[in-house]
Amino acid sequence: MDLVIRDADVVDGSGGLAYRADVAVEGGRIVSIVKEAWAAGCQRPTARRVLDAEGLVLAPGFVDMHAHSDLALLRDPEHTAKAAQGVTLEVIGQDGLSYAPVDDRTLAEVRRTITGWNGHGDDIDFTWRSVGEYLDRLDHGFDGEGIAVNAAYLVPQGTVRMLAMGWEDREPTPEELDRMRRLVADGMREGAVGMSSGLTYTPGMYAKDAELTELCRVVGKHGGYYCPHHRSYGAGALQAYEEMVALTREAGCPLHLAHATMNFGVNKGRAPELLSLLDEALDDGADITLDTYPYTPGCTTLVAMLPSWASEGGPEAVLARLEDGDTAERIRHHMEVVGADGCHGVPIEWDTIEISGVSDPALTPYVGRTVQRSADERGETPWTTARRLLLADRLGSTILQHVGHEENVRTIMRHRVHTGGSDGILQGAKPHPRAYGTFPQYLGRYVRELGVLSLEECVAHLTSRPAARLGLSDRGLVREGYRADLVLFDPQAVAAGSTFEAPRTLPVGIPYVLVDGRFVIEDGRRTDVLAGQAVRRTT
């Protein structure tokens, strides 16, 4: 055989207790598991390579249920930020905005819109337009060899709306709605696992419930799930969750709640209310899962904080409004006094908004400082600073938003339908450390140090549970016949190296990661293996 992993402590992803075993791999699959072979006197499997895993846990590869690696997978063949964490599958196309399906106009607009998430894309050859063509491009990856880890794709509802009807804040005509239905159906047939929305991002946020319900009917019919970044994580958060539960139940579509948390001062300590809402729906037969990241701050773009009316018409229209003094003052009033929908209905607190990245290197001095601090240093109002930065960086700045609550984070991660997602934005000089640290943070801090979850529970949250949501029948467990997407880590040493001060530091205690039975991390270092591919929905 190709490989035997000997004397591993297998945490198989089921949630069951760990056991000692030899695990044999051949042809990219697990072909044999021999439990406690030395004690039973069994013949131990042999292979061309035998890896001594004494003291290491062997688990299924981790599934990042909320990733923003849409271009990073094509740009960076090493993709060490995720591979080094033990991630073997990412779900991209998140928050309703990505690069397929598009036409030439829409591609240019979406590239501008999510520069802060994925960069300008000037180094990418955008040879695709459809979902299927994008997935084919991922399959070929670098020099036709593949990508660093596997990737599944969600049809982005905001991009679909942009393609069908532009940036207008109105209801679609019957013809436009039919086109959106066809675009979603095409994406699902071409291999997408579901549909995402960004309901605090334009233009997706302009969709009313009836429109979203119709698109979810299509997704459910094709065996996918709906993954909304819903309308508020601040004021009205519980109502926003209720809206998504009711909408998907009416549509007959499974629901996966993206980065499901309760943020801002109005929601401190209110996670039990959210879980009670979900438990009631689950007990009544609803099909719901969720993901979270194990940190309190959020991360997005600075322009996302603006009220939706200020973003109608696309990036150039936003810049024109910011240039106009009277309109800019209306935007400020809405953000600082009323509470913009882009900031989840809560008046913005500039001392919680930290600039994490800029597109223009000349603006680097803003990075690592809150808007309030930069304003104080310049002797001006925070809005003056924020407006200048938005204009100078052409809307490309990313932010950390320090508005979360640790007790909410811990409460939600214990829930029976919880999964892990990094929401990792890899752009910027000072990205959120979750991009490099989410999965070892779960294992090191929340399992070993705090005991919030047992090791077996946590691994199930990060492996079999997301694989089940994605409909993958041969991933997410250490089982004979399953794909050999595997991670070996030291449970006493695994930890996130990334911090807010040094966010690109790699984790420790994860010496081996395999994708399709091939080592992408070996002895703690990235190899040149490109074994990943697009994972298409097949049901």
Coordinates of C-alpha atoms in Angstrom, one line a residue:
M1 CA 0.0 0.0 0.0
D2 CA 1.0 3.7 -0.3
L3 CA 1.0 4.6 3.4
V4 CA 0.4 3.2 6.8
I5 CA -0.2 5.6 9.7
R6 CA 0.9 3.5 12.7
D7 CA -0.2 3.8 16.3
A8 CA -2.4 6.9 15.9
D9 CA -5.0 8.0 18.4
V10 CA -7.9 8.0 16.0
V11 CA -10.6 10.6 16.6
D12 CA -12.8 9.6 13.7
G13 CA -15.2 12.5 13.4
S14 CA -18.2 10.6 14.6
G15 CA -18.1 12.1 18.1
G16 CA -17.2 8.7 19.6
L17 CA -14.3 8.1 21.9
A18 CA -10.7 8.0 20.5
Y19 CA -9.1 4.6 19.8
R20 CA -5.6 3.4 18.9
A21 CA -5.2 2.1 15.3
D22 CA -3.0 1.6 12.3
V23 CA -4.6 3.3 9.3
A24 CA -3.7 2.3 5.7
V25 CA -4.1 4.5 2.7
E26 CA -3.9 3.6 -1.0
G27 CA -5.1 5.4 -4.1
G28 CA -6.3 8.4 -2.2
R29 CA -8.6 6.4 0.1
I30 CA -8.5 4.8 3.5
V31 CA -8.4 1.0 2.8
S32 CA -7.8 -0.5 6.2
I33 CA -8.2 0.4 9.9
V34 CA -6.7 -2.1 12.3
K35 CA -7.6 -1.3 15.9
E36 CA -5.0 -2.1 18.6
A37 CA -3.2 -4.5 16.3
W38 CA -0.3 -5.0 18.7
A39 CA -2.6 -6.0 21.5
A40 CA -4.7 -8.4 19.5
G41 CA -1.8 -10.1 17.8
C42 CA -3.1 -9.2 14.4
Q43 CA -0.8 -8.8 11.4
R44 CA -0.1 -5.1 11.0
P45 CA -0.5 -3.6 7.6
T46 CA 2.6 -2.7 5.7
A47 CA 3.3 -0.1 3.0
R48 CA 5.9 1.7 1.0
R49 CA 5.9 4.3 3.7
V50 CA 5.1 3.8 7.4
L51 CA 4.5 6.9 9.5
D52 CA 4.9 6.6 13.2
A53 CA 2.0 8.6 14.7
E54 CA 2.7 7.8 18.4
G55 CA 1.4 10.7 20.5
L56 CA -0.6 12.2 17.6
V57 CA -4.3 12.4 16.9
L58 CA -5.5 11.3 13.5
A59 CA -8.7 13.0 12.4
P60 CA -10.5 13.7 9.2
G61 CA -9.4 16.9 7.5
F62 CA -11.1 20.0 8.7
V63 CA -13.9 21.6 6.6
D64 CA -13.9 25.4 6.5
M65 CA -17.6 26.1 6.1
H66 CA -17.1 29.8 5.4
A67 CA -14.0 30.8 3.4
H68 CA -13.0 33.7 1.2
S69 CA -10.4 31.9 -0.8
D70 CA -12.1 32.4 -4.2
L71 CA -9.1 33.9 -5.8
A72 CA -6.4 32.9 -3.3
L73 CA -6.8 29.2 -4.4
L74 CA -5.8 30.3 -7.9
R75 CA -3.2 32.9 -6.9
D76 CA -1.2 31.1 -4.2
P77 CA -0.3 27.5 -4.9
E78 CA 1.0 27.0 -1.3
H79 CA -2.2 28.3 0.3
T80 CA -0.4 27.7 3.6
A81 CA -2.9 29.8 5.6
K82 CA -5.4 27.0 5.3
A83 CA -3.4 23.9 4.6
A84 CA -1.3 24.4 7.8
Q85 CA -4.4 24.5 9.9
G86 CA -5.5 21.0 8.7
V87 CA -8.1 22.4 6.4
T88 CA -8.7 20.0 3.5
L89 CA -11.9 21.5 2.1
E90 CA -13.2 25.1 1.9
V91 CA -16.6 26.4 1.0
I92 CA -16.3 29.5 -1.0
G93 CA -18.7 31.8 -2.9
Q94 CA -19.8 33.3 0.4
D95 CA -21.9 36.3 1.5
G96 CA -23.7 36.6 -1.9
L97 CA -20.7 38.0 -3.8
S98 CA -18.2 36.0 -5.9
Y99 CA -17.0 35.6 -9.5
A100 CA -19.5 33.3 -11.1
P101 CA -21.9 33.4 -12.8
V102 CA -20.9 36.7 -14.5
D103 CA -20.7 38.5 -17.8
D104 CA -18.0 41.0 -18.7
R105 CA -19.8 43.9 -17.1
T106 CA -20.7 42.1 -13.9
L107 CA -17.2 40.6 -13.6
A108 CA -15.7 44.1 -13.6
E109 CA -18.2 45.3 -11.0
V110 CA -17.8 42.4 -8.7
R111 CA -14.1 42.6 -8.8
R112 CA -14.3 46.3 -7.7
T113 CA -16.9 45.5 -5.1
I114 CA -14.9 42.8 -3.2
T115 CA -11.4 44.0 -3.7
G116 CA -11.1 44.2 0.0
W117 CA -11.9 40.5 0.3
N118 CA -9.9 39.1 -2.5
G119 CA -7.6 41.8 -4.0
H120 CA -8.0 43.4 -7.4
G121 CA -7.5 40.2 -9.3
D122 CA -5.1 41.8 -11.7
D123 CA -2.9 38.7 -11.4
I124 CA -5.8 36.3 -12.3
D125 CA -6.7 35.2 -15.8
F126 CA -10.5 35.3 -15.6
T127 CA -11.2 32.7 -18.3
W128 CA -14.5 31.6 -16.9
R129 CA -18.0 33.1 -16.8
S130 CA -20.3 30.3 -15.6
V131 CA -20.2 28.4 -12.3
G132 CA -19.2 25.2 -14.1
E133 CA -16.3 27.0 -15.9
Y134 CA -15.1 28.4 -12.5
L135 CA -15.1 24.9 -11.0
D136 CA -13.2 23.6 -14.0
R137 CA -10.6 26.3 -13.5
L138 CA -10.2 25.2 -9.9
D139 CA -9.7 21.6 -11.0
H140 CA -6.9 22.7 -13.3
G141 CA -5.4 25.1 -10.7
F142 CA -1.7 25.6 -11.3
D143 CA -0.2 24.0 -14.4
G144 CA -3.2 21.7 -14.6
E145 CA -2.2 20.0 -11.3
G146 CA -4.9 21.1 -9.0
I147 CA -5.2 23.4 -6.0
A148 CA -3.8 23.2 -2.5
V149 CA -7.0 22.0 -0.8
N150 CA -10.5 21.0 -2.0
A151 CA -13.2 23.7 -2.6
A152 CA -17.0 23.6 -2.8
Y153 CA -18.9 26.6 -4.2
L154 CA -22.1 28.5 -3.3
V155 CA -24.0 30.4 -6.0
P156 CA -23.8 34.0 -4.9
Q157 CA -27.2 35.6 -4.8
G158 CA -25.9 39.2 -4.9
T159 CA -23.9 38.4 -8.1
V160 CA -26.9 36.7 -9.6
R161 CA -29.0 39.8 -8.9
M162 CA -26.3 42.1 -10.3
L163 CA -26.2 40.0 -13.5
A164 CA -30.0 39.9 -13.9
M165 CA -30.9 43.5 -12.9
G166 CA -27.9 45.6 -12.0
W167 CA -27.6 47.6 -8.8
E168 CA -31.1 49.0 -8.4
D169 CA -33.0 48.9 -5.1
R170 CA -36.4 47.6 -6.4
E171 CA -38.3 44.4 -6.9
P172 CA -37.5 42.4 -10.0
T173 CA -39.8 42.1 -12.9
P174 CA -41.2 38.7 -13.7
E175 CA -38.7 38.3 -16.5
E176 CA -35.8 39.3 -14.2
L177 CA -36.9 36.9 -11.5
D178 CA -37.2 34.1 -14.1
R179 CA -33.6 34.9 -15.2
M180 CA -32.4 34.7 -11.6
R181 CA -34.1 31.3 -11.1
R182 CA -32.4 30.0 -14.3
L183 CA -29.0 31.3 -13.2
V184 CA -29.3 29.6 -9.8
A185 CA -30.6 26.4 -11.4
D186 CA -27.7 26.4 -13.9
G187 CA -25.2 26.9 -11.1
M188 CA -26.6 24.1 -9.1
R189 CA -26.6 21.7 -12.1
E190 CA -23.0 22.7 -12.7
G191 CA -22.0 21.5 -9.3
A192 CA -22.6 24.3 -6.7
V193 CA -23.6 23.0 -3.2
G194 CA -26.0 25.8 -2.5
M195 CA -26.6 29.5 -2.6
S196 CA -25.3 32.3 -0.4
S197 CA -26.5 35.8 0.3
G198 CA -25.1 38.9 1.9
L199 CA -28.1 40.7 3.1
T200 CA -26.2 43.6 4.5
Y201 CA -24.2 44.0 1.3
T202 CA -25.5 45.5 -1.9
P203 CA -27.0 44.6 -4.2
G204 CA -28.1 41.3 -2.5
M205 CA -29.6 43.2 0.4
Y206 CA -32.2 44.8 -1.9
A207 CA -33.9 41.4 -2.3
K208 CA -37.1 41.0 -0.3
D209 CA -38.2 37.8 1.2
A210 CA -40.5 36.8 -1.6
E211 CA -37.6 37.0 -4.1
L212 CA -35.3 35.0 -1.8
T213 CA -37.9 32.4 -1.2
E214 CA -38.3 31.8 -5.0
L215 CA -34.6 31.3 -5.4
C216 CA -34.4 29.0 -2.3
R217 CA -37.1 26.9 -3.9
V218 CA -34.7 26.3 -6.8
V219 CA -31.8 25.5 -4.4
G220 CA -33.9 23.0 -2.4
K221 CA -35.2 21.3 -5.5
H222 CA -31.6 20.7 -6.6
G223 CA -30.5 19.3 -3.2
G224 CA -28.6 22.3 -2.0
Y225 CA -28.8 24.6 1.0
Y226 CA -29.1 28.3 1.6
C227 CA -26.3 30.1 3.4
P228 CA -27.3 33.7 4.3
H229 CA -25.3 36.4 5.9
H230 CA -28.6 37.6 7.2
R231 CA -30.0 41.2 7.6
S232 CA -28.6 42.0 11.0
Y233 CA -26.2 40.7 13.6
G234 CA -26.9 43.7 15.8
A235 CA -30.2 45.5 16.4
G236 CA -33.0 43.2 15.3
A237 CA -30.6 40.1 15.1
L238 CA -33.2 37.7 16.5
Q239 CA -35.8 38.9 14.1
A240 CA -33.3 38.4 11.3
Y241 CA -32.6 34.8 12.3
E242 CA -36.4 34.2 12.5
E243 CA -36.8 35.6 9.0
M244 CA -34.3 33.2 7.6
V245 CA -35.8 30.2 9.4
A246 CA -39.3 31.0 8.2
L247 CA -38.2 31.8 4.7
T248 CA -36.3 28.5 4.1
R249 CA -39.0 26.4 5.7
E250 CA -41.6 27.9 3.3
A251 CA -39.2 27.3 0.4
G252 CA -38.4 23.7 1.4
C253 CA -34.7 24.5 1.5
P254 CA -32.1 23.5 4.2
L255 CA -30.6 26.5 6.0
H256 CA -27.0 27.0 7.1
L257 CA -26.5 30.2 9.1
A258 CA -23.2 31.9 8.2
H259 CA -21.0 33.2 11.1
A260 CA -24.0 32.9 13.4
T261 CA -23.4 35.1 16.4
M262 CA -24.9 37.9 18.4
N263 CA -22.9 41.1 18.3
F264 CA -22.9 44.7 19.6
G265 CA -23.9 45.8 23.0
V266 CA -27.6 45.2 22.4
N267 CA -26.9 41.4 22.2
K268 CA -24.5 40.8 25.1
G269 CA -25.4 37.6 26.8
R270 CA -28.3 36.8 24.4
A271 CA -26.9 33.7 22.6
P272 CA -29.3 31.5 24.6
E273 CA -32.3 33.3 23.0
L274 CA -30.9 32.5 19.5
L275 CA -30.3 28.8 20.4
S276 CA -33.8 28.6 21.9
L277 CA -35.2 29.9 18.6
L278 CA -33.2 27.4 16.6
D279 CA -34.0 24.5 18.9
E280 CA -37.8 25.1 18.6
A281 CA -37.5 25.0 14.8
L282 CA -35.2 21.9 14.8
D283 CA -37.6 20.1 17.1
D284 CA -40.4 21.0 14.7
G285 CA -38.5 19.3 11.8
A286 CA -36.5 22.2 10.3
D287 CA -33.2 21.4 8.6
I288 CA -30.7 23.9 10.1
T289 CA -27.0 24.1 10.7
L290 CA -24.7 27.1 11.4
D291 CA -21.0 28.0 11.6
T292 CA -18.9 30.3 13.8
Y293 CA -15.3 31.3 14.2
P294 CA -13.7 31.2 17.7
Y295 CA -13.0 34.9 18.1
T296 CA -15.0 38.0 19.1
P297 CA -14.2 40.6 16.4
G298 CA -15.7 40.5 13.0
C299 CA -14.1 41.4 9.7
T300 CA -15.4 43.1 6.5
T301 CA -14.9 46.1 4.3
L302 CA -15.2 49.7 5.4
V303 CA -17.6 50.5 2.7
A304 CA -19.9 47.8 4.0
M305 CA -20.7 50.0 7.0
L306 CA -22.5 52.6 4.8
P307 CA -26.3 52.7 4.5
S308 CA -27.6 50.7 1.6
W309 CA -29.1 53.7 -0.2
A310 CA -25.6 55.1 -0.4
S311 CA -24.4 52.0 -2.3
E312 CA -27.2 51.8 -4.9
G313 CA -25.7 51.9 -8.4
G314 CA -22.4 50.3 -7.6
P315 CA -18.9 51.4 -6.7
E316 CA -18.7 54.5 -8.9
A317 CA -22.0 55.8 -7.6
V318 CA -20.8 55.3 -4.0
L319 CA -17.6 57.3 -4.7
A320 CA -19.7 60.1 -6.3
R321 CA -21.9 60.3 -3.2
L322 CA -18.8 60.4 -0.9
E323 CA -17.4 63.2 -3.0
D324 CA -20.5 65.3 -2.7
G325 CA -20.4 67.2 0.6
D326 CA -24.2 67.3 1.3
T327 CA -24.6 63.6 0.5
A328 CA -21.6 62.7 2.6
E329 CA -23.1 64.5 5.5
R330 CA -26.4 62.5 5.1
I331 CA -24.3 59.3 5.1
R332 CA -22.5 60.4 8.3
H333 CA -25.8 61.2 10.1
H334 CA -27.2 57.9 9.1
M335 CA -24.1 56.0 10.3
E336 CA -23.4 57.9 13.5
V337 CA -27.0 58.8 14.7
V338 CA -29.6 56.7 13.1
G339 CA -27.7 53.4 12.7
A340 CA -27.0 52.3 9.1
D341 CA -28.3 48.9 7.9
G342 CA -24.7 48.3 6.7
C343 CA -23.7 48.5 10.4
H344 CA -26.6 46.2 11.5
G345 CA -28.9 49.0 12.6
V346 CA -26.5 50.2 15.3
P347 CA -24.9 53.7 15.4
I348 CA -21.3 53.2 14.5
E349 CA -18.6 53.4 17.2
W350 CA -15.5 54.5 15.5
D351 CA -13.2 53.2 18.3
T352 CA -14.4 49.6 17.4
I353 CA -13.4 50.0 13.7
E354 CA -9.8 49.0 13.1
I355 CA -8.3 49.2 9.6
S356 CA -6.8 45.8 8.8
G357 CA -5.8 46.3 5.2
V358 CA -5.7 48.9 2.3
S359 CA -5.4 48.5 -1.4
D360 CA -3.1 51.5 -1.9
P361 CA 0.2 51.0 -0.1
A362 CA 0.5 54.8 0.5
L363 CA -2.4 54.4 3.0
T364 CA -0.5 51.8 5.1
P365 CA -0.2 54.2 8.1
Y366 CA -3.9 53.7 8.8
V367 CA -3.5 49.9 9.2
G368 CA -3.6 48.6 12.7
R369 CA -5.3 51.8 14.0
T370 CA -8.9 52.4 14.8
V371 CA -10.6 55.1 12.8
Q372 CA -11.0 57.0 16.1
R373 CA -7.3 56.9 16.8
S374 CA -6.3 58.0 13.3
A375 CA -8.8 60.9 13.6
D376 CA -7.5 61.9 17.0
E377 CA -3.9 61.9 15.6
R378 CA -5.0 64.2 12.8
G379 CA -7.2 66.4 14.9
E380 CA -10.3 65.7 12.9
T381 CA -13.6 63.9 13.2
P382 CA -13.7 60.2 12.7
W383 CA -16.1 60.6 9.7
T384 CA -13.6 62.9 8.1
T385 CA -10.9 60.2 8.4
A386 CA -13.2 57.4 7.3
R387 CA -14.5 59.4 4.3
R388 CA -10.9 60.3 3.2
L389 CA -9.9 56.7 3.4
L390 CA -12.8 55.4 1.5
L391 CA -12.1 57.8 -1.3
A392 CA -8.4 57.5 -1.4
D393 CA -8.5 53.7 -1.3
R394 CA -11.3 53.5 -3.8
L395 CA -13.4 51.5 -1.4
G396 CA -10.8 48.8 -1.0
S397 CA -10.1 49.0 2.7
T398 CA -10.8 46.1 5.1
I399 CA -11.6 46.4 8.8
L400 CA -11.8 44.5 12.0
Q401 CA -15.0 45.3 14.0
H402 CA -14.5 44.8 17.7
V403 CA -18.2 44.2 18.7
G404 CA -18.4 40.6 19.8
H405 CA -18.9 38.9 23.2
E406 CA -16.9 35.9 24.5
E407 CA -19.8 34.4 26.3
N408 CA -21.9 34.4 23.1
V409 CA -19.1 32.7 21.2
R410 CA -18.7 29.9 23.7
T411 CA -22.4 29.3 24.1
I412 CA -23.1 29.0 20.3
M413 CA -20.1 26.7 19.6
R414 CA -21.6 24.1 22.0
H415 CA -24.8 23.8 20.0
R416 CA -25.8 20.5 18.4
V417 CA -25.8 21.9 14.8
H418 CA -22.6 24.0 15.1
T419 CA -19.8 23.7 12.6
G420 CA -16.5 25.7 12.1
G421 CA -15.9 28.4 9.6
S422 CA -13.0 30.9 9.5
D423 CA -14.7 33.7 7.5
G424 CA -11.0 34.3 6.7
I425 CA -10.1 37.2 4.6
L426 CA -6.5 36.8 3.4
Q427 CA -6.0 40.3 2.1
G428 CA -4.5 43.2 3.9
A429 CA -1.4 43.9 5.9
K430 CA -3.1 43.0 9.1
P431 CA -5.9 40.5 8.5
H432 CA -8.0 38.9 11.1
P433 CA -6.1 36.1 12.8
R434 CA -9.0 33.8 12.2
A435 CA -7.7 33.4 8.6
Y436 CA -4.6 31.6 9.9
G437 CA -5.8 30.3 13.2
T438 CA -9.4 29.2 13.4
F439 CA -9.1 25.5 13.6
P440 CA -6.0 25.2 15.9
Q441 CA -7.8 27.9 18.0
Y442 CA -10.7 25.5 18.5
L443 CA -8.4 22.6 19.4
G444 CA -5.9 24.5 21.5
R445 CA -7.9 27.2 23.3
Y446 CA -11.5 25.9 23.4
V447 CA -10.8 22.2 23.8
R448 CA -7.5 21.9 25.7
E449 CA -7.3 25.1 27.7
L450 CA -11.0 26.0 28.4
G451 CA -12.7 22.6 28.1
V452 CA -15.7 24.2 26.3
L453 CA -15.8 21.2 24.0
S454 CA -14.3 17.7 24.3
L455 CA -11.8 16.8 21.7
E456 CA -14.2 14.2 20.1
E457 CA -17.0 16.7 20.1
C458 CA -14.9 19.4 18.5
V459 CA -13.5 17.2 15.8
A460 CA -17.1 16.2 14.9
H461 CA -18.1 19.8 14.6
L462 CA -15.2 20.4 12.2
T463 CA -15.5 17.3 10.1
S464 CA -18.5 15.0 9.8
R465 CA -21.1 17.6 10.6
P466 CA -20.1 19.9 7.8
A467 CA -19.5 17.0 5.4
A468 CA -23.1 15.9 6.1
R469 CA -24.4 19.4 5.3
L470 CA -22.5 19.4 2.1
G471 CA -23.9 16.0 1.2
L472 CA -20.5 14.3 0.9
S473 CA -20.9 10.6 1.6
D474 CA -17.2 9.8 1.6
R475 CA -15.6 12.6 3.6
G476 CA -15.7 13.8 7.1
L477 CA -14.9 10.5 8.9
V478 CA -12.0 8.1 9.3
R479 CA -13.7 5.1 7.7
E480 CA -12.6 2.4 5.3
G481 CA -13.5 3.5 1.8
Y482 CA -13.5 7.2 2.7
R483 CA -11.2 9.7 1.0
A484 CA -7.9 10.1 2.7
D485 CA -8.2 13.8 3.6
L486 CA -6.6 13.6 7.0
V487 CA -4.9 15.7 9.6
L488 CA -2.4 14.6 12.4
F489 CA -2.0 16.9 15.3
D490 CA -0.5 16.9 18.8
P491 CA -3.4 17.5 21.2
Q492 CA -1.0 18.8 23.9
A493 CA 0.7 21.3 21.6
V494 CA -1.7 22.3 18.9
A495 CA -2.4 26.1 19.0
A496 CA -3.0 29.1 16.8
G497 CA 0.2 31.0 16.2
S498 CA -1.7 33.9 14.7
T499 CA -2.5 36.9 16.9
F500 CA -4.0 40.3 16.3
E501 CA -0.4 41.7 16.4
A502 CA 1.1 39.0 14.1
P503 CA -1.9 37.6 12.2
R504 CA 0.0 35.7 9.5
T505 CA 1.9 33.4 12.0
L506 CA 1.3 29.7 11.2
P507 CA -0.1 27.3 13.9
V508 CA 1.9 24.8 15.8
G509 CA 1.3 21.2 16.6
I510 CA 0.0 20.1 13.2
P511 CA 2.8 18.2 11.6
Y512 CA 0.9 16.3 8.9
V513 CA -2.0 17.1 6.6
L514 CA -3.1 14.9 3.7
V515 CA -5.3 15.7 0.7
D516 CA -6.4 12.7 -1.4
G517 CA -3.8 10.6 0.4
R518 CA -0.9 12.9 -0.4
F519 CA 1.0 15.1 2.1
V520 CA 0.4 18.8 1.7
I521 CA 2.0 19.4 5.1
E522 CA 4.8 17.1 6.1
D523 CA 7.0 17.6 9.2
G524 CA 5.2 20.9 9.7
R525 CA 6.2 22.3 6.3
R526 CA 4.2 22.9 3.1
T527 CA 5.1 20.4 0.3
D528 CA 4.6 21.2 -3.4
V529 CA 1.6 18.8 -3.6
L530 CA -1.5 20.2 -5.3
A531 CA -4.0 17.5 -4.7
G532 CA -7.1 19.6 -4.2
Q533 CA -10.0 20.0 -6.7
A534 CA -13.5 21.3 -6.9
V535 CA -16.0 19.3 -5.0
R536 CA -19.3 19.2 -6.9
R537 CA -22.7 18.5 -5.6
T538 CA -23.8 15.2 -7.0
T539 CA -27.2 14.5 -5.4

